Short mmCIF file of C-alpha atoms and ligand atoms in Angstrom, two decimals:
data_model
loop_
_atom_site.label_atom_id
_atom_site.label_comp_id
_atom_site.label_asym_id
_atom_site.label_seq_id
_atom_site.Cartn_x
_atom_site.Cartn_y
_atom_site.Cartn_z
CA MET W 1 -0.34 -0.33 0.03
CA PRO W 2 1.41 3.61 -0.86
CA ALA W 3 2.11 5.49 2.39
CA ALA W 4 -0.30 7.83 3.25
CA LEU W 5 0.10 11.46 2.17
CA ASP W 6 0.77 14.41 4.31
CA LEU W 7 -1.34 16.92 5.08
CA PRO W 8 0.85 19.64 3.12
CA ALA W 9 0.30 16.81 -0.40
CA ARG W 10 -3.20 16.49 0.80
CA VAL W 11 -3.95 20.23 0.35
CA GLU W 12 -2.19 20.71 -2.54
CA ALA W 13 -4.23 17.68 -4.52
CA ALA W 14 -7.33 19.38 -3.02
CA ALA W 15 -6.48 22.53 -4.27
CA ALA W 16 -5.15 21.41 -8.20
CA ALA W 17 -8.37 19.83 -8.06
CA LEU W 18 -10.30 22.86 -7.20
CA LYS W 19 -7.93 24.79 -9.91
CA ARG W 20 -9.37 22.99 -12.65
CA ALA W 21 -12.76 23.75 -11.96
CA THR W 22 -12.49 27.75 -11.95
CA LYS W 23 -10.21 29.65 -13.90
CA GLU W 24 -10.17 32.78 -11.14
CA THR W 25 -8.64 33.33 -8.32
CA PRO W 26 -10.69 33.27 -5.55
CA LYS W 27 -9.99 36.78 -3.36
CA VAL W 28 -12.19 36.16 -0.40
CA GLY W 29 -13.55 32.80 0.84
CA VAL W 30 -17.10 32.08 2.68
CA VAL W 31 -18.13 29.41 4.89
CA LEU W 32 -21.91 29.35 5.03
CA GLY W 33 -23.05 27.58 8.02
CA SER W 34 -26.41 25.91 8.76
CA GLY W 35 -29.17 26.83 7.04
CA LEU W 36 -27.46 29.82 5.60
CA GLY W 37 -26.70 28.55 2.07
CA ALA W 38 -28.85 31.54 0.37
CA PHE W 39 -25.82 33.52 -0.09
CA ALA W 40 -24.39 31.37 -2.75
CA GLU W 41 -27.22 31.27 -4.73
CA ALA W 42 -27.38 34.74 -5.35
CA LEU W 43 -23.47 34.69 -6.89
CA GLU W 44 -22.80 35.31 -10.75
CA GLY W 45 -21.42 32.88 -12.91
CA LYS W 46 -22.12 30.00 -10.07
CA LYS W 47 -19.84 26.98 -10.54
CA ALA W 48 -20.29 24.04 -8.18
CA VAL W 49 -18.35 21.39 -7.31
CA PRO W 50 -19.34 18.68 -4.68
CA TYR W 51 -16.84 18.19 -2.36
CA ALA W 52 -17.45 14.38 -3.12
CA LYS W 53 -15.22 15.17 -6.33
CA VAL W 54 -12.13 17.38 -4.31
CA PRO W 55 -9.76 14.55 -3.13
CA HIS W 56 -9.57 14.43 0.42
CA PHE W 57 -12.63 17.03 1.10
CA PRO W 58 -14.07 15.58 4.37
CA ARG W 59 -18.26 14.61 3.57
CA PRO W 60 -20.02 16.72 5.89
CA ALA W 61 -23.53 14.98 6.65
CA VAL W 62 -25.83 17.02 8.65
CA ALA W 63 -28.87 18.17 7.08
CA GLY W 64 -28.89 21.84 6.00
CA HIS W 65 -25.26 21.40 5.03
CA GLY W 66 -24.89 21.09 1.20
CA GLY W 67 -21.34 19.92 1.06
CA ARG W 68 -20.04 22.18 -1.89
CA VAL W 69 -17.30 24.39 -3.44
CA VAL W 70 -19.52 27.43 -5.02
CA PHE W 71 -16.94 29.60 -6.96
CA GLY W 72 -18.76 32.90 -8.46
CA ARG W 73 -18.67 36.39 -8.37
CA CYS W 74 -20.48 39.01 -5.84
CA GLU W 75 -20.41 42.34 -6.97
CA GLY W 76 -17.59 41.62 -9.26
CA VAL W 77 -15.19 39.72 -6.36
CA ALA W 78 -14.33 36.30 -7.35
CA LEU W 79 -15.20 34.08 -4.36
CA ALA W 80 -14.99 30.63 -3.46
CA VAL W 81 -17.69 29.72 -0.91
CA LEU W 82 -17.47 26.42 1.08
CA GLU W 83 -21.63 25.53 1.30
CA GLY W 84 -21.63 23.54 4.27
CA ARG W 85 -18.95 22.41 6.67
CA ALA W 86 -17.46 18.97 8.16
CA HIS W 87 -18.02 19.11 11.77
CA TYR W 88 -15.85 17.82 15.20
CA TYR W 89 -19.05 16.01 16.51
CA GLU W 90 -19.45 14.10 13.20
CA GLY W 91 -16.05 12.04 14.16
CA HIS W 92 -13.99 14.00 11.16
CA PRO W 93 -10.40 14.94 12.60
CA LEU W 94 -9.88 18.73 13.12
CA GLU W 95 -7.03 18.20 10.88
CA ASP W 96 -9.63 16.52 7.83
CA ALA W 97 -12.41 18.96 9.13
CA THR W 98 -10.08 22.11 8.13
CA LEU W 99 -8.82 20.83 5.23
CA PRO W 100 -11.24 23.10 2.87
CA ILE W 101 -9.88 26.36 4.61
CA ARG W 102 -6.17 25.52 4.15
CA ALA W 103 -7.17 24.63 -0.20
CA LEU W 104 -8.99 27.66 0.04
CA ALA W 105 -5.82 29.83 1.08
CA ALA W 106 -3.51 27.65 -1.36
CA LEU W 107 -5.81 29.00 -4.20
CA GLY W 108 -5.18 32.36 -3.37
CA ALA W 109 -7.76 33.61 -0.87
CA LYS W 110 -6.47 36.33 1.45
CA ALA W 111 -9.40 36.88 3.31
CA LEU W 112 -11.81 34.12 4.64
CA LEU W 113 -15.45 34.87 6.10
CA LEU W 114 -17.27 32.32 8.21
CA THR W 115 -20.90 32.54 9.14
CA ASN W 116 -22.98 29.88 11.68
CA ALA W 117 -25.65 29.03 13.56
CA ALA W 118 -25.42 29.67 17.45
CA GLY W 119 -27.14 29.76 20.31
CA GLY W 120 -27.41 33.52 22.46
CA ILE W 121 -26.07 33.45 26.22
CA ARG W 122 -26.17 37.42 26.59
CA SER W 123 -29.69 38.28 27.41
CA ASP W 124 -29.58 41.11 24.48
CA LEU W 125 -28.82 38.72 21.99
CA ARG W 126 -32.33 37.30 19.82
CA PRO W 127 -32.96 35.06 17.43
CA GLY W 128 -32.47 36.59 14.12
CA ASP W 129 -29.78 38.66 15.52
CA LEU W 130 -26.59 38.80 13.91
CA MET W 131 -23.39 38.68 16.02
CA VAL W 132 -19.93 39.44 14.65
CA ILE W 133 -17.80 37.47 16.14
CA VAL W 134 -14.73 40.05 18.33
CA ASP W 135 -13.05 36.71 19.98
CA HIS W 136 -13.60 32.94 21.13
CA LEU W 137 -13.16 30.31 23.53
CA ASN W 138 -11.86 27.00 22.33
CA LEU W 139 -13.86 24.64 24.48
CA LEU W 140 -13.91 21.51 21.92
CA GLY W 141 -10.79 19.73 23.97
CA ALA W 142 -8.91 19.75 20.46
CA ASN W 143 -7.16 22.07 18.40
CA PRO W 144 -6.40 21.24 14.51
CA LEU W 145 -2.99 22.42 14.85
CA ARG W 146 -2.38 19.02 17.02
CA GLY W 147 -0.04 16.52 15.55
CA PRO W 148 3.03 16.33 13.84
CA HIS W 149 4.22 19.99 12.37
CA ASP W 150 5.39 20.60 8.74
CA GLU W 151 6.78 24.03 8.15
CA ARG W 152 5.31 24.32 4.59
CA LEU W 153 1.68 24.78 6.73
CA GLY W 154 3.00 27.78 8.62
CA THR W 155 4.49 28.64 12.10
CA ARG W 156 3.72 26.19 14.90
CA PHE W 157 2.33 28.26 17.52
CA VAL W 158 -0.24 30.78 15.96
CA ASP W 159 -0.56 33.78 17.35
CA LEU W 160 -4.70 34.38 18.27
CA THR W 161 -4.32 37.63 19.83
CA SER W 162 -5.84 39.67 17.10
CA ALA W 163 -7.71 36.23 15.28
CA TYR W 164 -10.63 38.19 14.56
CA ASP W 165 -9.20 41.18 11.96
CA PRO W 166 -10.44 44.44 13.55
CA GLY W 167 -10.58 45.78 9.83
CA LEU W 168 -13.00 43.25 8.78
CA ILE W 169 -15.31 43.38 12.19
CA GLU W 170 -15.42 47.62 11.48
CA ILE W 171 -16.14 46.72 7.57
CA LEU W 172 -19.26 44.59 8.99
CA ARG W 173 -20.16 46.75 11.08
CA ALA W 174 -20.12 49.75 8.72
CA ALA W 175 -21.74 47.25 6.10
CA ALA W 176 -24.88 46.41 8.69
CA HIS W 177 -25.35 50.05 9.04
CA ALA W 178 -25.15 50.86 5.29
CA CYS W 179 -28.19 48.09 4.71
CA SER W 180 -30.35 49.89 7.73
CA PHE W 181 -29.81 47.11 10.63
CA GLU W 182 -27.11 46.62 13.54
CA VAL W 183 -24.92 43.76 14.01
CA ARG W 184 -23.94 42.90 17.56
CA ARG W 185 -20.40 42.00 19.07
CA GLY W 186 -19.53 39.26 21.23
CA VAL W 187 -17.50 36.31 22.29
CA TYR W 188 -17.91 32.66 21.09
CA ALA W 189 -17.83 29.55 22.70
CA ALA W 190 -17.35 26.36 20.57
CA MET W 191 -18.42 23.29 22.09
CA ALA W 192 -17.92 19.73 20.75
CA GLY W 193 -21.34 18.68 20.77
CA PRO W 194 -23.64 17.09 19.02
CA SER W 195 -25.56 17.31 22.28
CA TYR W 196 -27.15 20.82 22.86
CA GLU W 197 -26.00 22.35 25.99
CA THR W 198 -27.37 22.05 29.40
CA PRO W 199 -28.51 25.08 31.54
CA ALA W 200 -25.75 24.67 33.96
CA GLU W 201 -22.95 24.65 31.09
CA ILE W 202 -24.61 27.99 29.73
CA ARG W 203 -24.55 29.36 32.97
CA MET W 204 -20.78 28.43 33.24
CA LEU W 205 -20.56 29.75 29.73
CA ARG W 206 -21.80 33.32 30.58
CA THR W 207 -19.51 33.41 33.76
CA MET W 208 -16.62 32.52 31.31
CA GLY W 209 -17.21 35.39 29.14
CA ALA W 210 -19.24 33.73 26.58
CA ASP W 211 -22.12 35.40 24.50
CA ALA W 212 -23.06 32.91 21.85
CA VAL W 213 -22.21 29.19 21.92
CA GLY W 214 -22.04 27.02 18.80
CA MET W 215 -20.12 23.63 17.48
CA SER W 216 -18.30 25.15 14.63
CA THR W 217 -15.93 27.90 13.13
CA VAL W 218 -13.26 28.00 15.89
CA PRO W 219 -10.99 25.19 14.31
CA GLU W 220 -11.28 26.84 10.89
CA VAL W 221 -10.38 30.24 12.33
CA ILE W 222 -7.31 28.92 13.69
CA VAL W 223 -6.39 26.81 10.59
CA ALA W 224 -7.13 30.08 8.72
CA ARG W 225 -4.64 32.23 10.83
CA GLN W 226 -1.73 29.63 10.44
CA CYS W 227 -2.51 30.13 6.66
CA GLY W 228 -1.81 33.91 6.86
CA GLN W 229 -5.53 34.89 6.10
CA ARG W 230 -7.43 37.97 7.83
CA VAL W 231 -10.64 35.91 9.30
CA ALA W 232 -13.77 37.44 10.22
CA ALA W 233 -16.88 35.46 11.76
CA ILE W 234 -20.84 36.30 12.27
CA SER W 235 -23.13 34.11 14.24
CA ALA W 236 -26.44 34.21 13.24
CA ILE W 237 -28.47 33.92 16.56
CA THR W 238 -30.91 31.31 16.24
CA ASN W 239 -32.48 30.36 19.57
CA PRO W 240 -31.58 31.12 23.24
CA ALA W 241 -29.47 29.16 24.67
CA ALA W 242 -30.53 26.07 26.87
CA GLY W 243 -32.39 26.83 29.82
CA MET W 244 -32.93 30.56 28.96
CA SER W 245 -36.26 30.06 27.48
CA GLY W 246 -37.98 27.53 29.22
CA ARG W 247 -38.59 25.53 25.81
CA PRO W 248 -36.53 22.75 24.38
CA LEU W 249 -33.84 23.07 21.58
CA SER W 250 -34.05 21.48 18.32
CA HIS W 251 -31.86 21.24 15.02
CA GLU W 252 -35.24 21.96 12.97
CA GLU W 253 -35.53 25.05 15.11
CA VAL W 254 -31.72 26.14 14.45
CA LEU W 255 -32.49 25.41 10.70
CA GLU W 256 -35.72 27.77 10.16
CA SER W 257 -34.14 30.64 12.18
CA GLY W 258 -31.20 30.27 10.26
CA ARG W 259 -33.45 30.77 6.92
CA LYS W 260 -34.71 33.86 8.56
CA VAL W 261 -32.13 35.41 8.80
CA ALA W 262 -30.55 34.27 5.68
CA ASP W 263 -31.61 37.30 3.66
CA ARG W 264 -30.24 39.66 6.38
CA LEU W 265 -26.85 37.85 6.10
CA THR W 266 -26.69 37.72 2.57
CA ARG W 267 -27.00 41.53 2.24
CA LEU W 268 -24.53 41.97 4.66
CA LEU W 269 -22.24 39.89 2.66
CA GLN W 270 -23.00 41.41 -0.14
CA THR W 271 -22.16 44.89 1.16
CA ALA W 272 -19.31 44.28 2.89
CA ILE W 273 -17.25 42.07 0.52
CA PRO W 274 -16.03 44.40 -2.06
CA GLN W 275 -14.42 46.37 0.69
CA VAL W 276 -13.48 43.24 2.43
CA ALA W 277 -11.63 42.36 -1.33
CA ALA W 278 -9.86 45.76 -0.92
CA LEU W 279 -8.49 45.66 2.63
N1 HPA R 301 -25.58 25.29 21.18
C1 HPA R 301 -24.72 24.74 20.33
N2 HPA R 301 -24.85 25.09 19.46
C2 HPA R 301 -25.62 25.96 18.20
C3 HPA R 301 -26.81 26.33 19.43
C4 HPA R 301 -26.79 26.10 20.92
O1 HPA R 301 -27.87 26.40 21.40
N3 HPA R 301 -27.61 27.18 18.20
C5 HPA R 301 -27.04 26.56 16.99
N4 HPA R 301 -26.31 26.11 17.08
#
């Protein structure tokens, strides 16, 4: 049996396959979370590649995650959009789950905009709100950079002091304002899932400084920073976190609320992207 390819070789193979699908160099990468796929539909000159056709890409399994790379233009800016993501709770090692992020960086995307669905912990965060992430708590109990290191991937000890780019945060704030709504700002806590949190865990997270909670995004941010990308992330608040509403949580509710904010999220991204590309 041939020896397994190392991570840089797998990234290279994935990027090479994607390059054959598009003539353009994507300037910005976008990741769309649960129920937030609407943005990709609005791209000009779309070309979609199923993850199954890209070597070494993980296969996301959860309902609401398409599992395709969509190339296209938004306000004239060439994008590569990851529609759907592989989550840690599906059993993917984080190194595999984040390989698509490395592939977009290898294609030339210098900035990455991530989106997710999240439960609101801070009392002013309501379903339908958009929260620009300013910092995170990695409570996954895992890190995507763990394991043998290869200098070709970037630095071993990645600085996360300004992981969420202050310039991009300001662009998103101003873009929302131009769209006649306000975005909130807050700290995102990543939990491993797939069970939702207990009310006691939500109280713990609040004490730790978390404003919203979800099961994704953080590994992608860490990897994108290792790749030298500028990163911004937006949480669509889909539900009050466990114990805050007196009602049980359900994935259907998360998807349904996600679809309701997808319009505003799409407008926000469309307004921000030309400036993100120019930064
Ligand atoms: N907890 C964790 N992940 C989530 C939630 C939540 O309340 N809502 C959407 N994703």
